[in-house]
CSV table of C-alpha atoms and ligand atoms in Angstrom, one decimal:
chain,number,residue,atom,x,y,z
A,1,MET,CA,67.8,198.0,314.3
A,2,THR,CA,66.8,201.6,314.9
A,3,ASP,CA,68.7,204.6,315.9
A,4,ALA,CA,67.9,204.8,319.0
A,5,ASP,CA,69.6,201.3,319.2
A,6,THR,CA,72.7,201.9,317.9
A,7,LEU,CA,72.9,205.3,320.1
A,8,ALA,CA,71.7,203.0,323.4
A,9,GLY,CA,74.3,200.3,322.6
A,10,LEU,CA,77.1,202.8,322.2
A,11,LYS,CA,78.9,202.6,324.9
A,12,ARG,CA,78.4,198.7,325.0
A,13,LEU,CA,79.5,198.4,322.3
A,14,ASN,CA,82.6,200.9,322.6
A,15,ASN,CA,84.8,199.0,325.4
A,16,THR,CA,84.3,196.2,323.0
A,17,TYR,CA,86.1,197.5,319.9
A,18,GLN,CA,87.9,200.8,321.2
A,19,MET,CA,86.2,202.8,318.5
A,20,PHE,CA,85.8,206.5,319.6
A,21,HIS,CA,87.8,207.9,321.3
A,22,ALA,CA,84.9,210.0,322.8
A,23,PHE,CA,81.5,209.3,321.7
A,24,THR,CA,78.2,211.5,322.8
A,25,ALA,CA,76.6,209.7,325.8
A,26,ASP,CA,72.9,211.8,323.5
A,27,THR,CA,70.8,208.4,323.7
A,28,ASP,CA,67.8,209.8,322.1
A,29,PRO,CA,68.6,210.2,318.5
A,30,GLY,CA,65.4,213.3,318.2
A,31,ASP,CA,65.3,214.5,315.0
A,32,ALA,CA,68.1,213.6,313.5
A,33,VAL,CA,67.8,212.2,309.9
A,34,PHE,CA,71.2,210.1,310.1
A,35,LEU,CA,74.3,208.6,312.9
A,36,PHE,CA,77.6,210.4,311.5
A,37,SER,CA,80.4,209.4,313.1
A,38,ALA,CA,84.8,211.9,312.1
A,39,LYS,CA,87.8,210.4,312.2
A,40,ASP,CA,89.6,212.1,315.3
A,41,ASN,CA,91.7,214.8,313.0
A,42,LEU,CA,89.0,216.8,311.7
A,43,THR,CA,87.5,219.2,314.1
A,44,SER,CA,83.6,219.2,315.7
A,45,LYS,CA,82.3,221.8,318.0
A,46,ASP,CA,80.6,219.2,320.5
A,47,PHE,CA,84.2,216.6,320.9
A,48,GLU,CA,87.0,216.9,322.3
A,49,THR,CA,89.2,216.4,318.0
A,50,CYS,CA,93.1,214.9,319.6
A,51,CYS,CA,93.9,213.5,316.6
A,52,GLY,CA,95.7,210.5,318.4
A,53,SER,CA,97.4,212.0,320.2
A,54,ARG,CA,98.6,213.6,323.7
A,55,ILE,CA,100.3,216.8,322.6
A,56,LEU,CA,96.3,217.4,321.9
A,57,GLU,CA,94.6,216.6,325.0
A,58,GLY,CA,92.3,218.7,325.7
A,59,TYR,CA,91.5,220.4,322.5
A,60,ARG,CA,88.1,221.8,322.1
A,61,PRO,CA,87.9,223.0,318.5
A,62,VAL,CA,85.3,226.1,318.2
A,63,PHE,CA,84.7,225.5,315.0
A,64,ASP,CA,83.3,222.9,313.0
A,65,ALA,CA,85.3,221.1,309.5
A,66,THR,CA,83.2,221.8,306.7
A,67,ALA,CA,82.5,218.6,305.5
A,68,ILE,CA,81.0,217.0,309.5
A,69,ALA,CA,78.7,221.3,309.2
A,70,ASN,CA,77.7,219.6,305.5
A,71,LEU,CA,76.8,216.0,307.3
A,72,ARG,CA,75.0,217.7,310.1
A,73,ARG,CA,73.5,220.5,307.9
A,74,ALA,CA,71.8,217.5,305.7
A,75,GLY,CA,70.9,216.0,309.0
A,76,GLY,CA,72.9,214.3,310.4
A,77,LYS,CA,74.3,213.7,314.0
A,78,LEU,CA,77.5,213.6,314.4
A,79,ILE,CA,78.4,210.5,317.1
A,80,GLY,CA,81.5,210.5,317.8
A,81,LYS,CA,85.5,210.7,316.8
A,82,THR,CA,86.9,208.2,316.8
A,83,ASN,CA,90.3,206.7,317.2
A,84,MET,CA,93.2,206.4,314.8
A,85,ASP,CA,96.8,206.6,314.6
A,86,GLU,CA,99.1,209.8,316.1
A,87,PHE,CA,98.1,212.6,313.4
A,88,GLY,CA,97.6,209.3,310.5
A,89,PHE,CA,100.9,208.3,311.2
A,90,GLY,CA,100.2,205.0,310.3
A,91,THR,CA,98.7,202.0,308.0
A,92,PHE,CA,97.4,199.8,311.5
A,93,SER,CA,95.9,202.9,313.8
A,94,THR,CA,98.2,200.8,316.7
A,95,ASN,CA,100.0,204.9,316.7
A,96,SER,CA,96.5,205.7,318.4
A,97,ALA,CA,97.6,207.6,322.0
A,98,PHE,CA,94.5,206.1,322.9
A,99,GLY,CA,92.3,203.0,322.3
A,100,VAL,CA,92.9,200.7,319.6
A,101,PRO,CA,89.9,199.7,317.4
A,102,LYS,CA,89.6,195.8,317.1
A,103,ASN,CA,89.2,194.1,314.3
A,104,PRO,CA,85.5,193.1,314.1
A,105,PHE,CA,85.3,189.8,313.0
A,106,ASP,CA,88.6,189.1,315.1
A,107,ARG,CA,89.5,191.5,318.1
A,108,GLU,CA,93.4,190.4,318.5
A,109,ARG,CA,93.7,191.7,314.8
A,110,SER,CA,93.8,195.3,313.9
A,111,CYS,CA,90.7,197.6,311.6
A,112,GLY,CA,93.9,198.9,309.9
A,113,GLY,CA,94.6,202.6,309.9
A,114,SER,CA,94.7,205.4,310.4
A,115,SER,CA,90.9,205.7,309.5
A,116,GLY,CA,90.8,201.6,311.8
A,117,GLY,CA,87.6,204.0,314.6
A,118,SER,CA,85.7,205.2,310.9
A,119,ALA,CA,85.9,200.8,309.7
A,120,CYS,CA,85.2,199.4,312.6
A,121,ALA,CA,82.2,201.8,313.4
A,122,ALA,CA,81.1,201.3,309.4
A,123,ALA,CA,81.7,197.9,309.8
A,124,ILE,CA,79.1,197.2,313.2
A,125,LEU,CA,76.4,200.2,312.7
A,126,ASP,CA,73.3,199.1,311.0
A,127,GLY,CA,72.7,202.0,308.6
A,128,HIS,CA,76.2,204.1,309.3
A,129,VAL,CA,78.6,206.6,307.6
A,130,SER,CA,81.5,207.7,308.8
A,131,LEU,CA,84.2,210.2,307.9
A,132,GLY,CA,88.1,209.1,307.3
A,133,VAL,CA,90.6,210.9,305.6
A,134,SER,CA,93.4,209.2,304.2
A,135,THR,CA,96.8,210.8,303.7
A,136,GLY,CA,98.6,207.9,301.9
A,137,GLY,CA,95.5,205.0,302.3
A,138,SER,CA,94.4,205.1,305.7
A,139,VAL,CA,90.5,204.8,304.4
A,140,CYS,CA,91.0,202.4,301.6
A,141,CYS,CA,93.7,199.6,303.8
A,142,PRO,CA,90.7,199.9,307.0
A,143,ALA,CA,87.8,199.4,304.7
A,144,SER,CA,89.8,196.8,303.4
A,145,PHE,CA,90.4,195.2,306.6
A,146,CYS,CA,87.0,195.8,308.1
A,147,GLY,CA,85.2,194.4,304.4
A,148,VAL,CA,83.0,197.4,304.5
A,149,TYR,CA,83.6,200.5,301.1
A,150,GLY,CA,85.7,203.3,301.5
A,151,LEU,CA,85.6,206.3,299.2
A,152,VAL,CA,87.8,208.8,298.3
A,153,PRO,CA,87.7,211.2,295.8
A,154,THR,CA,89.6,213.4,294.4
A,155,TYR,CA,91.2,215.7,295.8
A,156,GLY,CA,90.3,218.7,296.9
A,157,ARG,CA,86.7,218.1,296.0
A,158,VAL,CA,85.9,218.0,299.4
A,159,SER,CA,86.9,221.2,301.7
A,160,ARG,CA,89.9,220.2,303.8
A,161,TYR,CA,89.0,223.0,306.1
A,162,GLY,CA,89.0,222.2,309.3
A,163,LEU,CA,90.7,218.7,308.9
A,164,ILE,CA,94.0,219.0,311.2
A,165,ASP,CA,96.7,218.5,308.6
A,166,TYR,CA,99.8,215.7,308.1
A,167,GLY,CA,100.2,216.0,304.5
A,168,ASN,CA,98.9,219.0,302.8
A,169,SER,CA,98.5,218.3,299.0
A,170,LEU,CA,98.3,214.2,299.9
A,171,ASP,CA,95.5,214.9,302.3
A,172,LYS,CA,92.4,213.6,301.7
A,173,ILE,CA,87.9,213.6,303.3
A,174,GLY,CA,87.0,209.8,301.9
A,175,LEU,CA,83.3,208.3,303.4
A,176,LEU,CA,82.9,204.8,305.1
A,177,ALA,CA,79.5,202.6,304.6
A,178,ARG,CA,78.8,198.4,305.0
A,179,ASP,CA,76.2,199.7,301.8
A,180,PRO,CA,77.1,202.1,298.6
A,181,ALA,CA,74.0,203.7,298.4
A,182,LYS,CA,75.6,205.7,301.5
A,183,LEU,CA,78.3,207.1,299.0
A,184,LYS,CA,76.5,208.4,296.7
A,185,GLN,CA,73.9,209.9,299.3
A,186,TYR,CA,76.6,211.5,300.8
A,187,LEU,CA,79.2,212.1,298.6
A,188,PRO,CA,77.3,215.2,297.4
A,189,VAL,CA,76.8,216.7,300.7
A,190,ILE,CA,80.5,216.6,301.6
A,191,ALA,CA,81.8,218.0,298.1
A,192,GLY,CA,82.4,220.9,296.4
A,193,LYS,CA,83.2,224.6,296.1
A,194,ASP,CA,84.6,226.2,299.8
A,195,PRO,CA,85.5,229.4,300.2
A,196,HIS,CA,87.4,228.6,303.4
A,197,ASP,CA,89.5,226.5,301.6
A,198,PRO,CA,90.9,227.8,297.5
A,199,THR,CA,92.4,223.1,296.4
A,200,SER,CA,88.4,223.5,297.0
A,201,ALA,CA,88.0,226.0,294.0
A,202,CYS,CA,88.7,225.0,290.9
A,203,GLN,CA,86.4,221.3,290.9
A,204,PRO,CA,84.0,220.5,287.7
A,205,PRO,CA,80.8,219.4,288.8
A,206,LEU,CA,79.9,216.3,290.7
A,207,GLU,CA,77.4,215.2,288.1
A,208,LEU,CA,76.7,211.3,290.0
A,209,LYS,CA,75.2,210.0,286.9
A,210,GLY,CA,75.9,205.9,286.5
A,211,ALA,CA,78.9,206.1,283.9
A,212,LYS,CA,80.2,202.8,284.1
A,213,ILE,CA,83.4,200.9,284.2
A,214,ARG,CA,83.7,199.0,281.0
A,215,SER,CA,87.5,198.3,281.8
A,216,VAL,CA,90.3,197.7,284.1
A,217,ALA,CA,94.0,198.1,284.4
A,218,VAL,CA,95.4,195.4,286.3
A,219,PRO,CA,98.8,196.1,287.1
A,220,GLN,CA,101.9,194.0,286.6
A,221,GLU,CA,103.8,195.7,289.2
A,222,ALA,CA,100.5,194.9,291.9
A,223,VAL,CA,99.9,191.8,292.3
A,224,GLU,CA,103.8,190.4,292.8
A,225,GLY,CA,104.2,190.4,296.7
A,226,ILE,CA,100.5,189.7,297.5
A,227,SER,CA,99.3,187.0,300.0
A,228,THR,CA,97.9,183.2,298.8
A,229,ASP,CA,94.5,185.2,300.7
A,230,VAL,CA,94.9,187.9,299.2
A,231,LYS,CA,95.5,186.7,295.8
A,232,ASN,CA,92.6,183.9,295.0
A,233,ALA,CA,90.0,186.7,296.2
A,234,PHE,CA,91.6,189.3,293.3
A,235,GLU,CA,91.0,186.7,290.8
A,236,ASN,CA,87.8,185.7,291.9
A,237,GLY,CA,86.8,189.4,291.8
A,238,LEU,CA,88.4,190.0,288.4
A,239,GLU,CA,86.4,186.7,287.0
A,240,THR,CA,82.9,187.9,288.8
A,241,LEU,CA,83.6,191.4,287.1
A,242,ARG,CA,84.2,189.7,283.1
A,243,SER,CA,80.9,188.5,283.9
A,244,LEU,CA,80.2,191.1,283.8
A,245,ASP,CA,81.3,192.5,280.9
A,246,VAL,CA,84.3,194.4,282.1
A,247,ASP,CA,87.7,194.0,280.4
A,248,VAL,CA,90.3,193.1,282.6
A,249,GLU,CA,94.1,193.7,281.2
A,250,TYR,CA,98.0,193.4,283.0
A,251,VAL,CA,99.5,196.4,281.7
A,252,ASP,CA,103.3,197.8,283.6
A,253,VAL,CA,103.2,200.7,285.2
A,254,PRO,CA,106.7,200.3,286.8
A,255,GLU,CA,106.2,203.8,288.1
A,256,LEU,CA,104.5,202.2,290.9
A,257,ARG,CA,107.3,200.5,292.2
A,258,TYR,CA,109.3,204.3,293.5
A,259,ALA,CA,105.3,205.2,294.9
A,260,MET,CA,105.9,204.5,298.5
A,261,PRO,CA,109.4,206.0,297.9
A,262,ALA,CA,109.0,208.8,297.3
A,263,TYR,CA,104.9,209.4,299.4
A,264,TYR,CA,107.2,208.8,302.6
A,265,ILE,CA,109.3,211.6,301.6
A,266,LEU,CA,106.9,213.7,300.8
A,267,ALA,CA,104.6,212.8,303.7
A,268,THR,CA,107.4,213.4,306.6
A,269,SER,CA,108.4,216.4,304.3
A,270,GLU,CA,105.0,218.0,305.3
A,271,ALA,CA,105.0,216.5,308.1
A,272,SER,CA,107.3,217.9,310.0
A,273,THR,CA,106.5,221.0,309.2
A,274,ASN,CA,102.9,220.7,310.4
A,275,LEU,CA,103.8,219.2,313.7
A,276,ALA,CA,106.0,222.3,314.5
A,277,ARG,CA,102.7,224.3,315.9
A,278,TYR,CA,102.0,221.6,318.6
A,279,CYS,CA,104.5,223.3,321.0
A,280,GLY,CA,102.3,223.3,324.0
A,281,MET,CA,100.8,226.3,323.8
A,282,ARG,CA,98.7,226.9,321.1
A,283,TYR,CA,96.2,224.0,321.4
A,284,GLY,CA,95.5,220.6,323.2
A,285,ARG,CA,97.8,220.4,326.5
A,286,GLN,CA,99.7,223.4,328.1
A,287,ASP,CA,101.4,222.4,330.8
A,288,GLY,CA,104.8,221.7,330.7
A,289,ASP,CA,107.2,223.6,333.4
A,290,TYR,CA,107.3,227.3,332.9
A,291,THR,CA,110.5,227.9,334.5
A,292,LEU,CA,112.6,226.3,331.7
A,293,GLY,CA,113.8,228.6,328.7
A,294,PHE,CA,111.7,228.2,325.3
A,295,ASP,CA,113.7,226.1,324.1
A,296,ALA,CA,114.1,223.9,326.7
A,297,TYR,CA,110.4,224.1,327.0
A,298,PHE,CA,109.6,223.8,323.3
A,299,SER,CA,111.8,220.4,323.7
A,300,SER,CA,111.0,219.2,326.9
A,301,PHE,CA,107.0,219.3,326.0
A,302,ARG,CA,107.1,217.8,323.0
A,303,THR,CA,109.8,214.6,323.8
A,304,ASP,CA,107.2,214.1,326.6
A,305,TYR,CA,103.8,214.1,324.7
A,306,PHE,CA,104.9,212.8,321.1
A,307,GLY,CA,104.2,209.6,320.7
A,308,ASP,CA,107.4,207.1,318.7
A,309,GLU,CA,106.4,207.4,315.0
A,310,ALA,CA,105.3,211.2,315.1
A,311,LYS,CA,108.5,211.6,316.7
A,312,ARG,CA,110.3,209.5,314.2
A,313,ARG,CA,109.0,210.9,310.8
A,314,ILE,CA,109.5,214.6,312.3
A,315,LEU,CA,113.3,213.7,312.4
A,316,LEU,CA,112.8,212.4,308.6
A,317,GLY,CA,110.5,215.1,306.7
A,318,THR,CA,113.5,217.0,308.6
A,319,TYR,CA,116.3,215.5,307.3
A,320,THR,CA,114.9,215.0,303.7
A,321,ARG,CA,114.1,218.5,303.5
A,322,MET,CA,117.2,220.1,304.8
A,323,GLU,CA,119.7,222.3,302.5
A,324,GLY,CA,122.3,219.8,301.1
A,325,PHE,CA,119.8,216.5,301.3
A,326,ARG,CA,116.9,218.4,299.7
A,327,ASP,CA,117.4,218.2,296.0
A,328,ARG,CA,118.8,214.3,296.3
A,329,TYR,CA,115.4,213.4,298.7
A,330,TYR,CA,112.4,215.7,298.9
A,331,ALA,CA,112.6,217.2,295.4
A,332,LYS,CA,113.3,213.9,293.1
A,333,ALA,CA,110.7,212.1,295.2
A,334,LEU,CA,108.5,215.4,294.0
A,335,GLN,CA,109.3,214.8,290.5
A,336,VAL,CA,108.6,210.8,290.8
A,337,ARG,CA,105.2,211.9,292.2
A,338,MET,CA,105.0,213.5,288.1
A,339,ASP,CA,105.9,210.5,287.1
A,340,VAL,CA,103.2,208.4,288.6
A,341,ILE,CA,100.7,211.1,287.5
A,342,ASP,CA,101.7,210.2,283.8
A,343,ALA,CA,101.6,206.8,284.1
A,344,TYR,CA,97.5,207.3,285.3
A,345,LYS,CA,97.1,209.5,283.1
A,346,ARG,CA,98.8,207.1,279.4
A,347,ILE,CA,96.0,203.9,281.7
A,348,PHE,CA,93.2,206.2,281.4
A,349,ALA,CA,93.6,206.9,278.3
A,350,GLY,CA,92.4,202.9,276.9
A,351,HIS,CA,90.9,202.0,280.2
A,352,ASP,CA,88.1,203.6,282.3
A,353,ALA,CA,90.3,202.4,285.4
A,354,VAL,CA,92.8,200.6,287.4
A,355,LEU,CA,92.6,197.7,289.9
A,356,THR,CA,94.4,196.6,292.1
A,357,PRO,CA,94.1,194.3,295.6
A,358,THR,CA,93.8,197.0,298.3
A,359,MET,CA,96.4,194.7,300.6
A,360,PRO,CA,98.9,193.1,300.0
A,361,PHE,CA,98.1,190.7,303.2
A,362,VAL,CA,94.6,190.3,305.5
A,363,SER,CA,94.4,191.9,308.5
A,364,PRO,CA,97.2,191.2,310.4
A,365,LYS,CA,97.8,190.1,314.8
A,366,PHE,CA,98.2,192.5,317.0
A,367,ALA,CA,101.5,190.3,317.5
A,368,ASP,CA,102.2,189.9,314.5
A,369,ILE,CA,102.4,194.1,314.2
A,370,SER,CA,104.1,194.3,317.3
A,371,GLN,CA,107.1,192.8,316.3
A,372,MET,CA,107.5,194.7,312.8
A,373,SER,CA,109.8,197.8,312.0
A,374,ALA,CA,108.3,200.7,310.6
A,375,VAL,CA,110.8,200.5,307.1
A,376,GLU,CA,108.4,196.8,307.1
A,377,THR,CA,105.5,198.6,307.7
A,378,TYR,CA,106.2,201.5,305.3
A,379,LYS,CA,105.8,198.8,302.7
A,380,THR,CA,102.8,198.0,303.1
A,381,ASP,CA,101.2,200.6,302.4
A,382,PHE,CA,102.7,199.8,297.9
A,383,LEU,CA,99.4,199.7,296.5
A,384,THR,CA,97.9,202.6,298.0
A,385,VAL,CA,99.6,205.0,298.2
A,386,PRO,CA,99.7,205.6,294.4
A,387,PRO,CA,96.4,207.1,293.5
A,388,ASN,CA,97.0,209.4,296.7
A,389,LEU,CA,100.2,210.6,295.4
A,390,ALA,CA,98.3,211.1,292.2
A,391,GLY,CA,95.4,212.9,293.7
A,392,THR,CA,93.6,210.8,292.3
A,393,PRO,CA,89.2,209.4,293.6
A,394,HIS,CA,89.3,205.2,294.7
A,395,LEU,CA,87.0,202.9,296.0
A,396,ASN,CA,87.4,200.0,298.8
A,397,CYS,CA,85.4,197.3,297.4
A,398,PRO,CA,85.3,194.1,299.7
A,399,CYS,CA,85.9,191.3,297.2
A,400,GLY,CA,86.3,187.8,299.5
A,401,TYR,CA,87.0,186.1,302.2
A,402,ASN,CA,89.5,183.9,303.2
A,403,ALA,CA,89.1,181.0,304.4
A,404,ALA,CA,89.1,182.3,308.2
A,405,GLY,CA,86.6,184.8,307.1
A,406,LEU,CA,88.6,187.7,306.9
A,407,PRO,CA,87.9,190.4,304.1
A,408,VAL,CA,90.2,190.8,301.7
A,409,GLY,CA,89.6,194.6,299.2
A,410,MET,CA,89.8,195.8,296.6
A,411,GLN,CA,90.9,198.8,295.2
A,412,PHE,CA,89.6,201.1,292.0
A,413,VAL,CA,91.1,203.6,290.9
A,414,THR,CA,89.2,206.3,288.3
A,415,ASP,CA,90.8,209.1,286.7
A,416,HIS,CA,90.5,212.7,288.3
A,417,TRP,CA,87.1,214.1,288.9
A,418,GLN,CA,85.8,210.5,287.5
A,419,GLU,CA,83.5,209.7,291.1
A,420,ASP,CA,80.6,209.0,289.0
A,421,LYS,CA,82.2,205.4,287.6
A,422,LEU,CA,83.2,204.4,291.3
A,423,VAL,CA,80.0,204.7,293.3
A,424,THR,CA,78.6,203.3,290.3
A,425,MET,CA,81.3,200.6,290.6
A,426,ALA,CA,80.1,199.7,293.6
A,427,ALA,CA,76.5,199.4,293.8
A,428,GLU,CA,77.2,197.1,290.5
A,429,TRP,CA,79.5,195.2,292.6
A,430,ASN,CA,77.2,195.3,295.6
A,431,LYS,CA,74.1,193.9,293.7
A,432,ILE,CA,75.9,190.5,293.4
A,433,PHE,CA,78.8,190.5,296.0
A,434,ASN,CA,77.3,189.5,299.2
A,435,VAL,CA,79.1,191.7,302.2
A,436,ARG,CA,79.4,189.9,305.4
A,437,VAL,CA,78.3,192.2,308.7
A,438,PRO,CA,80.0,190.7,311.1
A,439,GLU,CA,79.3,189.2,314.7
A,440,VAL,CA,78.8,191.6,317.0
A,441,LYS,CA,80.1,191.1,320.7
A,442,ALA,CA,79.6,193.2,323.4
B,1,LIG,N1,99.8,204.5,306.0
B,1,LIG,C1,100.1,205.6,305.6
B,1,LIG,C2,101.2,206.1,306.2
B,1,LIG,O1,101.5,206.5,307.8
B,1,LIG,C3,99.3,206.4,305.1
B,1,LIG,C4,98.3,207.2,306.7
B,1,LIG,C5,97.5,208.0,305.9
B,1,LIG,O2,97.1,208.1,305.0
B,1,LIG,N2,97.0,208.9,307.0
B,1,LIG,O3,101.8,207.8,306.7
C-alpha cells in the first residue's frame, strides 16, 4: 500500500476503528519520506491537542513537541493525533472523552491504553510508526493488545518538551510499529539532548551496534495470576528464546509486588499537581460562567470538563501529598521506587534482561471493562509498572495468539541506556516470529 493509499483511506478507517482524535484531510503525501502519527498528549502545530480531555477542547499549541519536530525534520509527515485515555489515565483507552479506539483483531475489544490509538494505527497502517507515551505502561500494554512492537527508551533519552505532563518523573515518549526495523530507524531520530528539557541532558550517546540479549531473568512474581492464554504463549516464547541460545532463569523479585501501589501513589501525586493548571483560563476551553467568583468558576469548570478518572486521581493524589499523610504514602512510595531500582540492578548484574508477559490477559471486551472497578483496573498494570518506576528501557514483542487469534505480548526490560539490546532483540525475534497482520475492515 502506498502512502497516498493510506492517506486516501484514513477517513474510512477512522470511522471503523476511531484511532484518531484529529487527522489530516490531505490525501497527497507530497515529498514526505514516511508517515507517522502521535499520541494526542504531544503538542503539534497543525492539529488540536486535547489529551483525550474535554477541558482542552480547542487547544491548538503554537509549537511542536521535540520528538514530533525531529521526525518532521527527518522527512516525516504527521498524519494524525491518536485517541487516548484522558491525560494518560487508564489501561484500555476507554477513559477518552472523544473516540475509543477499537482493537483491530476484534472491534468489541480494547486496544489497550493509554496509547490505544497509536497501537491501533501501528497495527493497521502499513509501514507506519506512531509516537506513544508511557508513564506506567501505556506503550507496552496497547502494543501487546494490538500485536505490535512497542519500545520505551530510558527515562530522559527522549526529550519531554511538548509532552503534556501526567507524572513528570515517569513520562517517557516511545515508538510503536508492526515492523521492528522502524524502532531502530526512528529511535536515533527522536533521542538525544534537548536544551528545552534538562532531564534529557545527561545521557550517554545512543549506539545501536547490535548488542544481544544472551540471558533473561523471569521473576516468579510475574507469572502468578496470569491467564492460561498468556501463560501458554509466554512459555512458547521462552522455548523459542532457548532455541536462540538465550539462557532463561526464574528468579525471585519480591519488590515487584509493591511496585503497582507505589506507582499509583507517585503517579497520582504528580498528576494532581499537573492538572491544577487546567482551570478554564489558560488552555483549551474558556467558556465557563464569568459571573461566578474565582473559586466557584474554577470548581464548576473542572467539575464539568474533567472526566471521572481525572477527578478520582486528583482526589487520590492530593490526599497522598497532604500534611499528615505524606510520609505514610508519598515518602513510602519513593522508598519502594528505590527498592525496585535496586532489585533491577541486582538482576542486571547477572542477566541481560528481565522478561515477563506484558499484560496478564489478552485484550478484554468493552462489556467486561465496564464492569471493572478502578482498583481492579489498576491491578492489571502490575507487569508494566515496574520498569516505568525504574526508568529502565523496555520492549513489547508479540509472542503468540490465543485460539481466537488475539495477540499476546512479552516484555523485555534492560538496564538504563541499553536500548541497543532491545532493538536487536526485536529484529532477531521478528526473523523467527510471524507477526500477524489484522484483517482490516472498513
Ligand atoms: N495504566 C496506567 C495508569 O493508568 C499507565 C498509564 C500510562 O502509562 N499513561 O496510570
